[in-house]
Coordinates of C-alpha atoms and ligand atoms in Angstrom, one line a residue:
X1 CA -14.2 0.5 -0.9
X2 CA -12.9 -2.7 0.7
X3 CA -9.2 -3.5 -0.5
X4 CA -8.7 -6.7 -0.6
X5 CA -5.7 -7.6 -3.2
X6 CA -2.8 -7.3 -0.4
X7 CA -0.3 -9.5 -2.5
X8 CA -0.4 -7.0 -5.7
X9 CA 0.8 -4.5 -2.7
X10 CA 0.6 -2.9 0.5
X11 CA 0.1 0.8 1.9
X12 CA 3.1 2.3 3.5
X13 CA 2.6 1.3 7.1
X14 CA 3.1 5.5 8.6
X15 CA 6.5 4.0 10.8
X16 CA 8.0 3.5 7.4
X17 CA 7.0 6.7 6.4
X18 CA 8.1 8.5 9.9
X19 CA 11.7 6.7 9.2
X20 CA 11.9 8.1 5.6
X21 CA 11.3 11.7 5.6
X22 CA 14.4 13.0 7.2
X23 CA 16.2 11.7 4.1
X24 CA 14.6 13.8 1.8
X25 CA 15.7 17.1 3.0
X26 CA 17.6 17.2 6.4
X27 CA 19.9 14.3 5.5
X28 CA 20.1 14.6 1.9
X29 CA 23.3 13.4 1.0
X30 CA 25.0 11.0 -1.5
X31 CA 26.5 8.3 0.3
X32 CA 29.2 8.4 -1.9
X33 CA 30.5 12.0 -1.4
X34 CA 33.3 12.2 1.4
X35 CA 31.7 15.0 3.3
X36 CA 29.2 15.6 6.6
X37 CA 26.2 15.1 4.6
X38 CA 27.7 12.5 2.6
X39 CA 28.7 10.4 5.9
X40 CA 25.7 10.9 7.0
X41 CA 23.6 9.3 4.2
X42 CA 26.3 6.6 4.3
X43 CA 25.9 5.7 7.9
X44 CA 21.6 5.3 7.0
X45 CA 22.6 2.9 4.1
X46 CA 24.9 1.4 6.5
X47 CA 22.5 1.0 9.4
X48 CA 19.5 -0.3 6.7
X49 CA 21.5 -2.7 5.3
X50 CA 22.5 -4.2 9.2
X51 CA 18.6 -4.4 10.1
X52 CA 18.1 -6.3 6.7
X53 CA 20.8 -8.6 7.5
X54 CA 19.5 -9.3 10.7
X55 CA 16.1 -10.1 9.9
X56 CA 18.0 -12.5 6.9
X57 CA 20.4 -14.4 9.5
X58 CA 23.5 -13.2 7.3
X59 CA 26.3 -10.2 6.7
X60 CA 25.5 -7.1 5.4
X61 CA 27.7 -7.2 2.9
X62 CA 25.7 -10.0 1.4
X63 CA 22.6 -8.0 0.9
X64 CA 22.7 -5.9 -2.8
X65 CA 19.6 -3.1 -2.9
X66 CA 18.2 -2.6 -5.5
X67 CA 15.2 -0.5 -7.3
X68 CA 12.4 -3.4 -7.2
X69 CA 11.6 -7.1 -6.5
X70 CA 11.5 -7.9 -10.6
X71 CA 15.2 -6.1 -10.7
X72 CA 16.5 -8.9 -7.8
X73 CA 14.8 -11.5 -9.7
X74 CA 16.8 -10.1 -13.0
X75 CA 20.1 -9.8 -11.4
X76 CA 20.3 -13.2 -9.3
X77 CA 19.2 -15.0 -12.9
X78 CA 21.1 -12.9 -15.3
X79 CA 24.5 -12.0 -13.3
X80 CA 24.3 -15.4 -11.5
X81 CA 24.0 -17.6 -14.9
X82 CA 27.0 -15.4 -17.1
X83 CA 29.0 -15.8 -13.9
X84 CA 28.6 -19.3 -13.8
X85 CA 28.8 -20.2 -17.5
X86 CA 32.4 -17.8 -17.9
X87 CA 33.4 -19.9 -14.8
X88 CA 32.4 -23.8 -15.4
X89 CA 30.7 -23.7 -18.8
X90 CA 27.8 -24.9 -17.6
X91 CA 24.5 -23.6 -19.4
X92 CA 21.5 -24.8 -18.3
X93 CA 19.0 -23.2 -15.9
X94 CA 16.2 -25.0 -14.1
X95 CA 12.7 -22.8 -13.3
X96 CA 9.1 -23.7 -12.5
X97 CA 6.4 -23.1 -14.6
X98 CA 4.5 -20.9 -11.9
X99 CA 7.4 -18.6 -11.7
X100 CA 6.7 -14.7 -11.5
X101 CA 7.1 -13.1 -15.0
X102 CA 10.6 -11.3 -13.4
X103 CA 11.9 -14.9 -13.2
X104 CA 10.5 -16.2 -16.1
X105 CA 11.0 -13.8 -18.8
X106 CA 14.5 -13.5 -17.7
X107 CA 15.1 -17.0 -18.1
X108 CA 13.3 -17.1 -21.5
X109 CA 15.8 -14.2 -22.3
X110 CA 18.9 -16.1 -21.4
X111 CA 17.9 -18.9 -23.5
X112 CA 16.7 -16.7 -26.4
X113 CA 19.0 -14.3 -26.7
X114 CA 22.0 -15.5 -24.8
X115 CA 22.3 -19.2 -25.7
X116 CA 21.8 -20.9 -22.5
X117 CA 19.3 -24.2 -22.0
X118 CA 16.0 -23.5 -20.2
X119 CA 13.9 -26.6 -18.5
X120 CA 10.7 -26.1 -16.9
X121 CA 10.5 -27.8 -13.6
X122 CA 6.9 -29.7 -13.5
X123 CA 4.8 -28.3 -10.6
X124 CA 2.2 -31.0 -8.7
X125 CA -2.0 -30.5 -8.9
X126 CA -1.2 -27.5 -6.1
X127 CA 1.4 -25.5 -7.4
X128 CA 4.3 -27.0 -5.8
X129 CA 7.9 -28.3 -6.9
X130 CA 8.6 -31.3 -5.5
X131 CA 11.9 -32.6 -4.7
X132 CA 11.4 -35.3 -7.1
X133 CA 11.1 -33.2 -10.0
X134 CA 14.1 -31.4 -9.0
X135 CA 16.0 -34.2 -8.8
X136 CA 14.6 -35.7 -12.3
X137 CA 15.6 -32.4 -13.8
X138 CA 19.7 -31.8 -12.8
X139 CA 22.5 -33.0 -14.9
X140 CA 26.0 -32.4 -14.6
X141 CA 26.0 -29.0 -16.8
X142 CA 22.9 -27.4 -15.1
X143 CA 24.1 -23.7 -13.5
X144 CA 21.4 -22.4 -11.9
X145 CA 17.8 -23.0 -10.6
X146 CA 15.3 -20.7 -9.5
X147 CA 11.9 -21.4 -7.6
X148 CA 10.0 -19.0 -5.7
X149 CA 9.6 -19.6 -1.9
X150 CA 5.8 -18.4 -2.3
X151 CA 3.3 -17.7 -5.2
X152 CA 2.0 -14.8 -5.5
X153 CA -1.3 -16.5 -7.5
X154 CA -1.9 -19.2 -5.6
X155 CA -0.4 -19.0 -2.3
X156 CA 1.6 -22.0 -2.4
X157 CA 5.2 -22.2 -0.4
X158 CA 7.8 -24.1 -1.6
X159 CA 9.9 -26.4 0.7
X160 CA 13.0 -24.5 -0.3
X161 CA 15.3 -25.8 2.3
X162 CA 14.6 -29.4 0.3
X163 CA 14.8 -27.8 -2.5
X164 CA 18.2 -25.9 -2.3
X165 CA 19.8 -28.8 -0.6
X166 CA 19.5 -30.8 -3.7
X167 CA 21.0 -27.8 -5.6
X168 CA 23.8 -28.0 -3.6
X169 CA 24.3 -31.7 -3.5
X170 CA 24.7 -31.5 -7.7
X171 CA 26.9 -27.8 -6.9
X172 CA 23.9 -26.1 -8.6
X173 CA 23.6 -22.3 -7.2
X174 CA 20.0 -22.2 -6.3
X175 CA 18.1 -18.7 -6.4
X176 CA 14.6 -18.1 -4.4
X177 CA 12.0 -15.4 -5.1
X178 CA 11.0 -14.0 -1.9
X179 CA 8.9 -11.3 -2.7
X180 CA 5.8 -12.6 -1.9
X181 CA 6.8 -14.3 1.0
X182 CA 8.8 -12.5 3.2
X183 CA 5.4 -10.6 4.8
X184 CA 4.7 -13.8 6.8
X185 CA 7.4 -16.6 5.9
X186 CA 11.1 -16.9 8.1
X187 CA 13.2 -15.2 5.8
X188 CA 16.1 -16.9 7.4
X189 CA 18.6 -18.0 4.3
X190 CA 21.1 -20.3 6.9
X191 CA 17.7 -22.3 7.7
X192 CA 16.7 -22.0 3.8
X193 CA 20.2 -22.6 2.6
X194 CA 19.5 -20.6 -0.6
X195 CA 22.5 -19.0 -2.5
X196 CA 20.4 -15.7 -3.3
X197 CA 17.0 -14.5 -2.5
X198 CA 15.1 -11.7 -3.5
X199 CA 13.1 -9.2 -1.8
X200 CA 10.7 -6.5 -2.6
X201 CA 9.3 -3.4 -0.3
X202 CA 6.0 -2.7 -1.3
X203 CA 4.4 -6.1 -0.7
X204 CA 5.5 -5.5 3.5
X205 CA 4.1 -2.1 3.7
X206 CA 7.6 -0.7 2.9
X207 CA 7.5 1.9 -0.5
X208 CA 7.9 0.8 -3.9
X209 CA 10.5 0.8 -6.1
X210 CA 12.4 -0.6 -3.6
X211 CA 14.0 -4.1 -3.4
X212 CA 17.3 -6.4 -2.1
X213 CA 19.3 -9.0 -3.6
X214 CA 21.0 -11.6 -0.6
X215 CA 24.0 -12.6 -2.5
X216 CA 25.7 -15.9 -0.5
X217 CA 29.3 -14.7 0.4
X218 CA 31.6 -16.0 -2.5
X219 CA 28.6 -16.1 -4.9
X220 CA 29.8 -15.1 -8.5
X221 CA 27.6 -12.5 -10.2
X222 CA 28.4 -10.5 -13.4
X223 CA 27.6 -6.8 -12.5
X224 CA 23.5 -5.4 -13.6
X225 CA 24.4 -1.8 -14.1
X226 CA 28.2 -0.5 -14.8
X227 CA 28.6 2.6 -13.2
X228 CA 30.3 4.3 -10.0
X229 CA 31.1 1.2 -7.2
X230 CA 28.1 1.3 -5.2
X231 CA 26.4 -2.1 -4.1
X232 CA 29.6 -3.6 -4.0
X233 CA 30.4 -3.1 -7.6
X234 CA 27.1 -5.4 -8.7
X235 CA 24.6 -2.6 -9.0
X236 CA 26.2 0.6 -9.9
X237 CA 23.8 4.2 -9.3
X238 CA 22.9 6.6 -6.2
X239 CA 21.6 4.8 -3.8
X240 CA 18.2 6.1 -2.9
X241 CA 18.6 6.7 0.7
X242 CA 15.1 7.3 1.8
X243 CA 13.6 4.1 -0.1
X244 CA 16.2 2.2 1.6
X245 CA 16.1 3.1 5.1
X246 CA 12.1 2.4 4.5
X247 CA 12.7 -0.6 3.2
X248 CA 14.8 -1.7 6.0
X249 CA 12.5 -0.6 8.7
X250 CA 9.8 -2.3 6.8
X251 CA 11.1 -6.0 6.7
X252 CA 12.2 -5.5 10.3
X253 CA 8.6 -4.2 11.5
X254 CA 7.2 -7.6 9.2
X255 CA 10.2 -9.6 11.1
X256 CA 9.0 -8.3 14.5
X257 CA 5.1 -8.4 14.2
X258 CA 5.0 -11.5 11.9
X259 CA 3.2 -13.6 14.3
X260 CA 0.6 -11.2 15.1
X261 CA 0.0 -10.4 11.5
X262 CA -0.4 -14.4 10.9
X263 CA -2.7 -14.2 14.0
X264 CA -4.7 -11.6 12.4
X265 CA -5.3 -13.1 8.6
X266 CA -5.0 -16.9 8.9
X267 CA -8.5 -17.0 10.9
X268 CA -10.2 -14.3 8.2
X269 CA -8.6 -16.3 5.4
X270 CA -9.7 -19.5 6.6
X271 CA -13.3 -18.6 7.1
X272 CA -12.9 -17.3 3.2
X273 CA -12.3 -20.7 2.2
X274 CA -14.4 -22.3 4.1
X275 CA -17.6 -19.9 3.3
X276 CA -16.4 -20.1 -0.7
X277 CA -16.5 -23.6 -1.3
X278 CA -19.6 -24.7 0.4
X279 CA -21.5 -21.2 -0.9
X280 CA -20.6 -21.3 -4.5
X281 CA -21.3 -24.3 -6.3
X282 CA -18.6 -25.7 -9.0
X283 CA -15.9 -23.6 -7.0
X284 CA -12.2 -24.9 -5.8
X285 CA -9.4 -23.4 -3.7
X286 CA -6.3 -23.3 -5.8
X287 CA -2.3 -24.1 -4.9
X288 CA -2.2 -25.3 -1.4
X289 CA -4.8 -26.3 1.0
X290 CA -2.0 -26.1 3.8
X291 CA 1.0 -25.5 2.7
X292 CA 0.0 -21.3 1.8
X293 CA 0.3 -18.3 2.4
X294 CA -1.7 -17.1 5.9
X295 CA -3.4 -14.5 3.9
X296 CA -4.2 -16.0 0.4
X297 CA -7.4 -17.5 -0.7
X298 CA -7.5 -18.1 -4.3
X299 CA -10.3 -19.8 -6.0
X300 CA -11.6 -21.0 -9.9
X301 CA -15.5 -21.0 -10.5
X302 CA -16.3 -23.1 -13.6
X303 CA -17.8 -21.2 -16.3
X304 CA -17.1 -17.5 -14.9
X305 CA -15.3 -14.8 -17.2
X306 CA -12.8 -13.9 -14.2
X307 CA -12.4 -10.3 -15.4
X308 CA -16.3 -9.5 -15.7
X309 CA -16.3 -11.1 -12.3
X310 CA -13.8 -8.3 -11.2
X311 CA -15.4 -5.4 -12.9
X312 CA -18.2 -6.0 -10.8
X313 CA -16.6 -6.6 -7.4
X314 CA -15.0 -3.3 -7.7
X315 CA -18.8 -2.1 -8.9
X316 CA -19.6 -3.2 -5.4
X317 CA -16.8 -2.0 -3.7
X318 CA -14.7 -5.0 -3.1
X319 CA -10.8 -4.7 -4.9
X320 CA -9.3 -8.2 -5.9
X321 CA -7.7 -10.0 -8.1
X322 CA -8.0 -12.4 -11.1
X323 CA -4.8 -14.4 -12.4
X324 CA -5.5 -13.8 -15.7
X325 CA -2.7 -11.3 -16.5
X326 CA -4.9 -8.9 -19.5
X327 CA -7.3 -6.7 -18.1
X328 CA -10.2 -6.6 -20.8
X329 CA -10.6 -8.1 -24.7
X330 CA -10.2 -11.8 -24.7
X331 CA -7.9 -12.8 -21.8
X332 CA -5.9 -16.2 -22.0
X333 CA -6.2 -18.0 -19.0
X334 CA -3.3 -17.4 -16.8
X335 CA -0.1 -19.8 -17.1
X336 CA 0.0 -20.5 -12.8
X337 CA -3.7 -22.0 -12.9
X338 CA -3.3 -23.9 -16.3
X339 CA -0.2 -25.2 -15.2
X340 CA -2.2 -27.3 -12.1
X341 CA -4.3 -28.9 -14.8
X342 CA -7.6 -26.6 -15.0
X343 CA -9.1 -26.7 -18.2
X344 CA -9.9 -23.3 -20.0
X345 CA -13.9 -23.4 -18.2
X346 CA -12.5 -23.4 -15.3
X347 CA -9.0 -21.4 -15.3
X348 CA -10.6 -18.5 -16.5
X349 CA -12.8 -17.7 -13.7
X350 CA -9.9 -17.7 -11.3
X351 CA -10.4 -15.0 -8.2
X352 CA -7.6 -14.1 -5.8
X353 CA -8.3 -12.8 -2.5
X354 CA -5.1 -11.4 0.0
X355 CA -5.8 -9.8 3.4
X356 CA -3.8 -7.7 5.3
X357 CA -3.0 -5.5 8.4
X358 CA -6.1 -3.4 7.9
X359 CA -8.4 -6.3 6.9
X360 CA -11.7 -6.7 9.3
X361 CA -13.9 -9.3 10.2
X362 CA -16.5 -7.0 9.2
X363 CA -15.0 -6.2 5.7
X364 CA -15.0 -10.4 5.0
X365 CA -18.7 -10.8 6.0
X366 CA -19.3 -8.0 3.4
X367 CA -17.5 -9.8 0.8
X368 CA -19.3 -13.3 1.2
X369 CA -22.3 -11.7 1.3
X370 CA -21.5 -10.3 -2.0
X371 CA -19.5 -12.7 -4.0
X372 CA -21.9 -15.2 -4.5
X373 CA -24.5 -13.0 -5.8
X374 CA -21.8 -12.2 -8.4
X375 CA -20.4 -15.1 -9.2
X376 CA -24.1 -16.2 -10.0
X377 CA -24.7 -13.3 -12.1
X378 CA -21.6 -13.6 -14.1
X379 CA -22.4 -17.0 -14.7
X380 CA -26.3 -15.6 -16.3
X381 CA -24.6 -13.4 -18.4
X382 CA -22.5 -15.7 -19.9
X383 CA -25.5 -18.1 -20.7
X384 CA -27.9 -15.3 -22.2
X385 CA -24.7 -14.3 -24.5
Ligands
PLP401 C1 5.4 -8.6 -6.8 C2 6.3 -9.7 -7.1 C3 7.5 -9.5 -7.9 C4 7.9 -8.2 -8.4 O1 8.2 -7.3 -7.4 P1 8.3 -5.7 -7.8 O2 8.9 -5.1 -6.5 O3 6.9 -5.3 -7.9 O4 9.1 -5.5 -9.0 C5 8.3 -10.6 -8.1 N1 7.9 -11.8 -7.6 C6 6.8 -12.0 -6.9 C7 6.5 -13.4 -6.4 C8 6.0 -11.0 -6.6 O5 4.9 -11.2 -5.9

């Protein structure tokens, strides 16, 4: 089996692991309790937080862990919109409509269920938010906006720095979703200028069910979970030592060896693009044809049920991805590739492809030997139907 879907998530790289395990037993302790082993566990959080803030360019006691990429995503939208609103009354919130579902079923929620004003930022034919339609979008009683730094669909970056500078300009907090990005892209939030960001392990060979909030000193949030102190009041529970510490070490490790991981992909990922387009006929690269992720290559094939097309990669031995988000019945097309301005017969033969560390030359030659003869025979099945 050849895995091939590194942007759904990553295996623990074993350094990770190595910096984990004394946690477990050895070092046990809550961080919280005043003793040996609770000073111990204390000093680990202490430490992981310092190597996170160093990677980020800011203090550590700006950086909020948390249990998972979608629970940053939830408590930069939720905490930072109350916040704001109790303080200035302002209500509305600004997201893109290729937004990851942590983003945009929270903001959904907040205008649901919580009154506030929801506007969907338009995105360009690759994905992108422009500055333009930033600046089209603000008014005097928006809160908050939110746009991801990468997709995780498409592969698209955002020019964020652009972006959050307009924020600022209009005294707009501006919140980034990092997950996807922060395995190759400079996490750096002075050069970014973001107010928070958000960060999730497992897609940078850290564990899952870890993530981080960066909170900009002197940004207002109302607290996610009530509880005992921890996290600076804003996330309340027992910090899980070991997930943290692995986390750390993680985003340091993808800090340290990011240009030799871009070295690694960008050439296997460019040959996958190139070899898919001219190969398959009716096929396009989706989101960026620069501007993307080094690892990413995500395509739509006209007239191709995505999700057959998957069932029979893995058949073969090849694990990817579709952006459709159902896995069998009658999938809708998914929202990302819509949103560029596919029409049904194409959108829903979209195919993601994201390489990693363990990616070989050998294992793409494999593939692109395989896919077209797939993507043919998908396309026969549909006609004999
Ligand atoms: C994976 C992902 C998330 C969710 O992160 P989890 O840690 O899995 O909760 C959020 N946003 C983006 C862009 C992602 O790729």
């Amino acid at each position: 089996m050849i895995y091939l879907d590194y942007a759904a998530t990553t295996p623990v790289d074993q350094r990770v692991i190595d910096a984990m395990l004394p946690y477990f037993r050895e070092n046990f302790g809550n961080p919280s309790s005043i003793h040996r082993y609770g000073q111990k566990a204390e000093s680990a959080v202490d430490a992981a937080r310092e190597k996170v803030a160093a990677v980020l360019h800011c203090r550590a006691d700006e950086i909020i862990f948390t249990s998972c990429g979608s629970e940053s995503d939830n408590l930069a939208l939720r905490g930072a919109a109350m916040a704001r609103r109790n303080d200035s009354g302002r209500k509305w919130i600004l997201t893109s409509k290729t937004e990851h579902h942590a983003v945009s079923k929270t903001a959904q929620q907040l205008e649901k269920e919580y009154g506030f004003q929801l506007e969907w930022l338009d995105v360009n034919e690759y994905g992108e938010v422009t500055s333009e339609a930033l600046k089209k979008a603000v008014c005097d009683d928006t809160a908050l906006a939110s746009v991801m730094y990468a997709n995780n669909e498409i592969g698209t970056i955002n020019p964020i720095a652009e972006l959050a500078k307009i924020a600022h300009d209009n005294n707009i907090l501006f919140h980034t979703d990092a997950v996807q990005a922060a395995a190759y892209l400079d996490v750096n939030v002075e050069k970014l200028g973001v107010d928070l960001m958000s960060l999730g392990g497992h897609k940078f060979y850290g564990p899952k069910g870890v993530g981080a909030l960066y909170v900009r000193k002197g940004t207002k949030l109302l607290p996610h979970l009530t509880g005992g102190g921890q996290e600076f009041s804003l996330r309340a529970g027992t910090h899980n030592v070991p997930y943290i510490v692995g986390f750390a070490e993680a985003l340091h490790l993808a800090a340290e060896e990011r240009d030799a991981r871009m070295g690694h992909v960008k050439p296997l990922r460019d040959h996958i693009i190139g070899q898919v387009l001219e190969t398959i006929p009716d096929s396009r690269l989706t989101g960026h044809p620069e501007s993307r992720l080094p690892n990413h290559a995500s395509f739509v094939f006209k007239d191709v049920d995505g999700n057959l097309l998957m069932q029979m990669l893995d058949a073969a031995g090849f694990a990817c991805s579709s952006g459709s988000a159902c896995k069998t019945g009658n999938p809708e097309p998914s929202e990302v590739i819509t949103s560029l301005g596919y029409s049904r017969d194409w959108a829903l033969g979209s195919l993601r492809i994201t390489l990693g560390v363990d990616s070989s030359p050998a294992d793409v030659d494999d593939f692109l030997k395989s896919l077209p003869l797939l993507v043919e025979k998908v396309r026969g099945l549909r006609v004999a139907k």
